[in-house]
Amino acid sequence: MAAASLQKNHQTELTMPRSTDLTELTEQNDRLLWHDSGNGTAQEPKMEWKRVPSGAGEETVKTVRVKRWSRWLDQNRQGALTGHQDPVPTSAPFLKVQVGSVPKTKPAKPSVAMALAMARMARHALVGAAGPSRPSRSRLGMAGHLLCGLGPHGPLLRSAKALLRPREDRQVLGGVEMSGVKHGVKHGECCGVEFQQLLIKSAAKELRNAEDLNTLGEIYLLLETFLNFLNYDNVDAWELIAHTAGKRALAEYNAFTSFAEDMASHFDSESFRQQKFHVMKEINHAAHLIENFFQVAWYDHSRQIGKSPVETDINEVRPRFENALKVYQVVQNAADTLLYDAVARYGMIPGTPRLSTAPEVVLVLTVVGPWASVGIVTFWSILRTRSTPLRVFIFGDQAGIRDWRAMMRTVKSATPHVMHRLRFDYIDIFQHPRMIAYFSRLPSECAASNMSKALYARLLCHELLPLDVERAIAMDLGDILVFEDILGLWEEGDHLQPDELLAAASHRSQEESLRQTKPSELNGGVVLYEVSRMRQGNYTEDTLRAAIIGLEKGYQHFCVWDQDILNAMREDLWGLKGVRLLPCRWSIFPMANWQFFWNTPSFWLRELVERRRYPGLLAADHFEHFCPNHILMLHTVFAFEKREHRQLARNVALAQGIRNQQPGSSIKAPDGTRCACGERASLLHVPSTMKLWPWVQRLFRFHSPSFLPEVHDEALFRSRNEQGEELGGGFWGSEDSKDLEIMRQGTLEWARDTGSSVVSGNCATTPTSLGNYAHIDFPNGPAGEVQSLKLKAQTNASQDAHLFFGTIYTVPNGLQSLGLELVIDAFEGTKSILRWGIQGEEIAEFRGRILERGQWTSLWVDIKSSGEVQVAAGESGNVFLDIALDITGTYDLTHGKIYAGSLGQKPAHWLLCRE
């Protein structure tokens, strides 16, 4: 028997007589031995092989794309249904020998059950627009017709894209409701529980046998449409689509390895790069969808056990998620192989800079203490891509300056060509007389640490830079990567308006804007200062005034970093002027805030934390602004309890997600700017706690100069110690109970302002109009004996604002009520009254206006079990109604329901919180 040594990642050939009955080989002690599996099914540790004729009487045996993993998934998907599971393979296919090519296969014909399931689902999805349809004579023929209709240009997706038309979103989307009757077709006839079970079983069966991309694509489209248009609550469908996406991504990866091998003799770098991006997008999509399935399983489990997700141990979801987690690990390992392969490593080697005749770009960098080993990764990324001379000013202390000088000597020794036309100036900001004078005038609460003082120095760079410097770019070190020529950022200064002194990156984060603890729109990590203009005005004095005003206003965690002052000057002194927002590409933040707790590792399984990455990362040097499609946003429905809220979330996900995929699409940020979907990042900024994720640490290590000792993660990102909440560092995503409360309050205020209905904890928002009462269903009602009912309410009603405490019953031709009614500014705003029952007997009144027209009015109601009632208004809580009711032993208002209402057609918005 012939044998050959096994060489991983290299082609292995074995010549055998043609008569040999070959099915498989087994790896044993680094040898390849013949085996006949009989049924062609490969299991660990076996590998599949393929005969390739190579001459008379013999043939060459080559490894084919290893299908062992996908078959293991098939077997274990079946095991998940039967309760039997095989152990996971110990190694992923891309770590084994992979040569040869994937055989071209024709699209597999779907089974009758699958085709009919797709046909029924497609018919249901189209009912709202096209009316009911009947199968043709041949049910299979009809199914095939509709199967084609599910393609990328078919009527189903065309009808979905039609939902993008303004003014029709709600109407058309409502036409694809999941329940009720539309055009005489009953829900149960074509999409009831039995049909859904049949469809899921059919899809699972097809997935077990599917291997080629076409079949996997059909299954994926079926499940995607099922979730979008039929039942987004079906957790089994979420699990199936996660498996399908993972299996399809691995098939794409295998096809790409064949594509790369076929290009070996005529390598086309651009074709290779574009194909690689395509595969990475598929892998990132699959990984992201599996992550969403984890959150679906988590939220669904918490709902079943009657707890909130944050109260639920995420490890309780592990048994349900285990199989998908194995797929996830293999998919993400495949991504790492593509991201950090030899081609990517070669791209990290800088060539001799081709310096143009462009002007010298001035950089301002801050280094305090032994920070050079951390900050060099940012500076190195600038050097690799520059086309212009650089003049670099280092602001720091003596230790930092010495450390940076030593680092530059090392870089020059290893790569002297990289340091061409590069000059440095060093300024000890702790010894500079202007900075000493400035810090003596700055409030003591500001710039408490040495790093903070160094950042304030770049805020005042016009005081420290020579007069021949008219423009400068200030940039953080250690958490920024620059992917394009820094000259492009420099030229952004040419677009400043006459009244603009600087250009800065915007956080562009809804989470940052919801905190509302201080102005926080601008990020100080990348700022272009027009130094000559700063010298001409009162800029220095403005920084001091902004610090004082911010402290007087009680901004939280304020005055520690330079960006606090930038934001306060822009908002409190300059009337939101004076600053130009940099284009998105010059400061991409890797936010995935459509996922729950996207930046809170404690709410993710350990294996997910180790491998999660931003889905816009397509190569080590190529980052894109990622916009999620509809299926990646659909999991948000699980954040809501009520059916109508989940339906609204589904409609938003469908409409916004499809918009995100259209040519020229963009996402509007809270600051009003738009970031184009798929736009390549010129600069990646990973601030604050984002840098703690392992994928970030690996990416930055990869970009560090190879000739330097590797910096340990704890050293590379120890800056987090100076970015904690106690020092005012920005947070990106909820991290603790206090931050969660800030986010919750911000969400409620947003819902109040927009007239949305949201319930969170002991607070709720609702719109009211036309004399109708809305029941405020607080999830955390009073338990046990309660001595009082305390309610704080905010409303923008201008008159006739109603609150009712008690119970309202619906009866023929009217309502019956038992309880206390409070009406604010009744009778055209002349008085406020308390009545027993709706329109009942008046028991107290206050003459005069309470509600502020065109503004929000705060109201407080305190009802004690003894019958005492107090009503107050305004921020100071001035009591204007005070009465004692004799209801002891008859009715306890403290346990009654709460209702809000208003008169008039224009809706009044409410925010109500029960203590």
Coordinates of N, CA and C in Angstrom, one line a residue, residues 242 283-299 313-333 335-336 592 595-615 635 690 692-697:
A242 N -29.7 30.8 10.9 CA -28.3 31.0 11.3 C -27.4 29.9 10.8
I283 N -19.2 35.9 5.2 CA -18.8 35.4 6.5 C -19.3 36.3 7.6
N284 N -19.1 37.6 7.4 CA -19.5 38.6 8.4 C -21.0 38.6 8.6
H285 N -21.8 38.4 7.5 CA -23.2 38.4 7.6 C -23.6 37.1 8.4
A286 N -23.0 36.0 8.1 CA -23.4 34.8 8.8 C -23.1 34.9 10.3
A287 N -21.9 35.4 10.6 CA -21.5 35.5 12.0 C -22.4 36.5 12.7
H288 N -22.8 37.6 12.1 CA -23.7 38.5 12.7 C -25.1 37.9 12.9
L289 N -25.5 37.1 12.0 CA -26.8 36.5 12.1 C -26.9 35.5 13.2
I290 N -25.8 34.8 13.4 CA -25.7 33.8 14.5 C -25.7 34.5 15.8
E291 N -25.0 35.7 15.9 CA -25.0 36.5 17.1 C -26.4 36.9 17.4
N292 N -27.2 37.3 16.4 CA -28.5 37.8 16.6 C -29.4 36.6 17.0
F293 N -29.1 35.4 16.5 CA -29.9 34.2 17.0 C -29.6 34.0 18.5
F294 N -28.4 34.2 18.9 CA -28.1 34.1 20.4 C -29.0 35.1 21.2
Q295 N -29.1 36.3 20.7 CA -29.9 37.3 21.4 C -31.4 36.9 21.3
V296 N -31.8 36.4 20.2 CA -33.2 35.9 20.1 C -33.5 34.8 21.1
A297 N -32.6 33.8 21.2 CA -32.7 32.8 22.2 C -32.7 33.3 23.6
W298 N -31.9 34.3 23.9 CA -31.7 34.8 25.2 C -33.0 35.6 25.6
Y299 N -33.5 36.5 24.7 CA -34.7 37.2 25.0 C -35.9 36.3 25.1
D313 N -29.6 34.8 33.4 CA -28.2 34.3 33.2 C -28.1 33.8 31.8
I314 N -27.2 34.5 31.0 CA -27.0 34.1 29.6 C -26.6 32.7 29.4
N315 N -25.9 32.1 30.4 CA -25.5 30.7 30.2 C -26.6 29.7 30.2
E316 N -27.8 30.2 30.6 CA -29.0 29.3 30.5 C -29.4 29.1 29.1
V317 N -28.9 29.9 28.2 CA -29.3 29.8 26.8 C -28.3 28.9 26.1
R318 N -27.2 28.6 26.7 CA -26.1 27.8 26.1 C -26.6 26.5 25.4
P319 N -27.4 25.7 26.1 CA -27.8 24.4 25.5 C -28.5 24.6 24.1
R320 N -29.4 25.6 24.1 CA -30.1 25.9 22.8 C -29.2 26.4 21.8
F321 N -28.2 27.1 22.2 CA -27.3 27.8 21.2 C -26.0 27.0 20.9
E322 N -25.8 25.9 21.5 CA -24.6 25.2 21.4 C -24.2 24.8 20.0
N323 N -25.1 24.3 19.2 CA -24.8 23.9 17.8 C -24.5 25.1 17.0
A324 N -25.3 26.1 17.1 CA -25.0 27.4 16.3 C -23.6 28.0 16.7
L325 N -23.3 27.8 18.0 CA -22.0 28.3 18.5 C -20.8 27.6 17.8
K326 N -20.9 26.3 17.6 CA -19.9 25.6 16.9 C -19.7 26.1 15.4
V327 N -20.8 26.3 14.8 CA -20.8 26.9 13.4 C -20.1 28.3 13.5
Y328 N -20.5 29.0 14.5 CA -19.9 30.4 14.6 C -18.4 30.4 14.7
Q329 N -17.9 29.5 15.6 CA -16.5 29.4 15.8 C -15.7 29.1 14.5
V330 N -16.3 28.2 13.7 CA -15.6 27.8 12.5 C -15.7 28.9 11.5
V331 N -16.8 29.6 11.4 CA -17.0 30.7 10.5 C -16.0 31.8 10.8
Q332 N -15.9 32.2 12.1 CA -15.0 33.2 12.5 C -13.5 32.9 12.3
N333 N -13.2 31.6 12.5 CA -11.8 31.2 12.3 C -11.5 31.3 10.8
A335 N -12.7 33.5 8.8 CA -12.5 35.0 8.6 C -11.1 35.4 9.1
D336 N -10.7 34.9 10.2 CA -9.3 35.2 10.7 C -8.3 34.8 9.6
A592 N -22.1 48.8 16.5 CA -23.1 47.9 16.0 C -24.3 48.0 16.9
Q595 N -27.6 45.9 17.7 CA -27.6 44.7 18.5 C -27.8 45.1 20.0
F596 N -28.5 44.3 20.7 CA -28.7 44.6 22.2 C -27.3 44.5 22.9
F597 N -27.1 45.5 23.7 CA -25.8 45.5 24.5 C -24.6 45.2 23.7
W598 N -24.5 45.9 22.6 CA -23.5 45.5 21.6 C -22.1 45.8 22.1
N599 N -21.9 46.6 23.1 CA -20.6 46.9 23.6 C -20.5 46.6 25.1
T600 N -21.2 45.6 25.5 CA -21.2 45.1 26.9 C -20.8 43.6 26.9
P601 N -19.6 43.3 27.1 CA -19.1 41.9 27.0 C -19.8 41.0 28.0
S602 N -20.3 41.5 29.1 CA -20.9 40.6 30.1 C -22.2 40.1 29.7
F603 N -22.8 40.6 28.6 CA -24.1 40.1 28.1 C -23.8 39.2 26.8
W604 N -22.6 38.7 26.7 CA -22.3 37.8 25.6 C -21.6 36.6 26.1
L605 N -21.9 35.4 25.5 CA -21.1 34.3 25.9 C -19.6 34.4 25.7
R606 N -18.8 33.8 26.5 CA -17.4 34.0 26.4 C -16.9 33.7 25.0
E607 N -17.4 32.6 24.3 CA -16.9 32.3 23.0 C -17.3 33.4 22.0
L608 N -18.4 34.0 22.2 CA -18.8 35.1 21.3 C -17.9 36.3 21.5
V609 N -17.6 36.6 22.8 CA -16.7 37.8 23.1 C -15.4 37.6 22.4
E610 N -14.9 36.3 22.4 CA -13.5 36.1 21.8 C -13.5 36.3 20.3
R611 N -14.7 36.2 19.6 CA -14.6 36.2 18.2 C -15.5 37.2 17.5
R612 N -16.3 38.0 18.3 CA -17.1 39.0 17.7 C -16.2 40.1 17.0
R613 N -16.7 40.6 15.9 CA -16.0 41.7 15.3 C -17.0 42.5 14.5
Y614 N -16.6 43.7 14.2 CA -17.4 44.6 13.5 C -17.6 44.1 12.0
P615 N -18.8 44.0 11.5 CA -19.1 43.4 10.2 C -18.6 44.2 9.1
H635 N -34.3 41.0 14.6 CA -34.3 40.4 16.0 C -34.7 41.5 17.0
M690 N -14.6 50.3 23.6 CA -14.6 49.4 22.4 C -13.3 48.7 22.2
L692 N -11.5 47.1 24.2 CA -11.4 46.0 25.0 C -11.7 44.7 24.3
W693 N -12.4 44.7 23.2 CA -12.8 43.5 22.5 C -11.6 42.9 21.8
P694 N -11.5 41.5 21.9 CA -10.3 40.8 21.4 C -10.0 41.1 19.9
W695 N -11.1 41.3 19.1 CA -10.8 41.5 17.7 C -10.1 42.8 17.4
V696 N -10.4 43.8 18.3 CA -9.7 45.1 18.1 C -8.2 44.9 18.5
Q697 N -8.0 44.2 19.6 CA -6.6 44.0 20.0 C -5.8 43.2 19.0

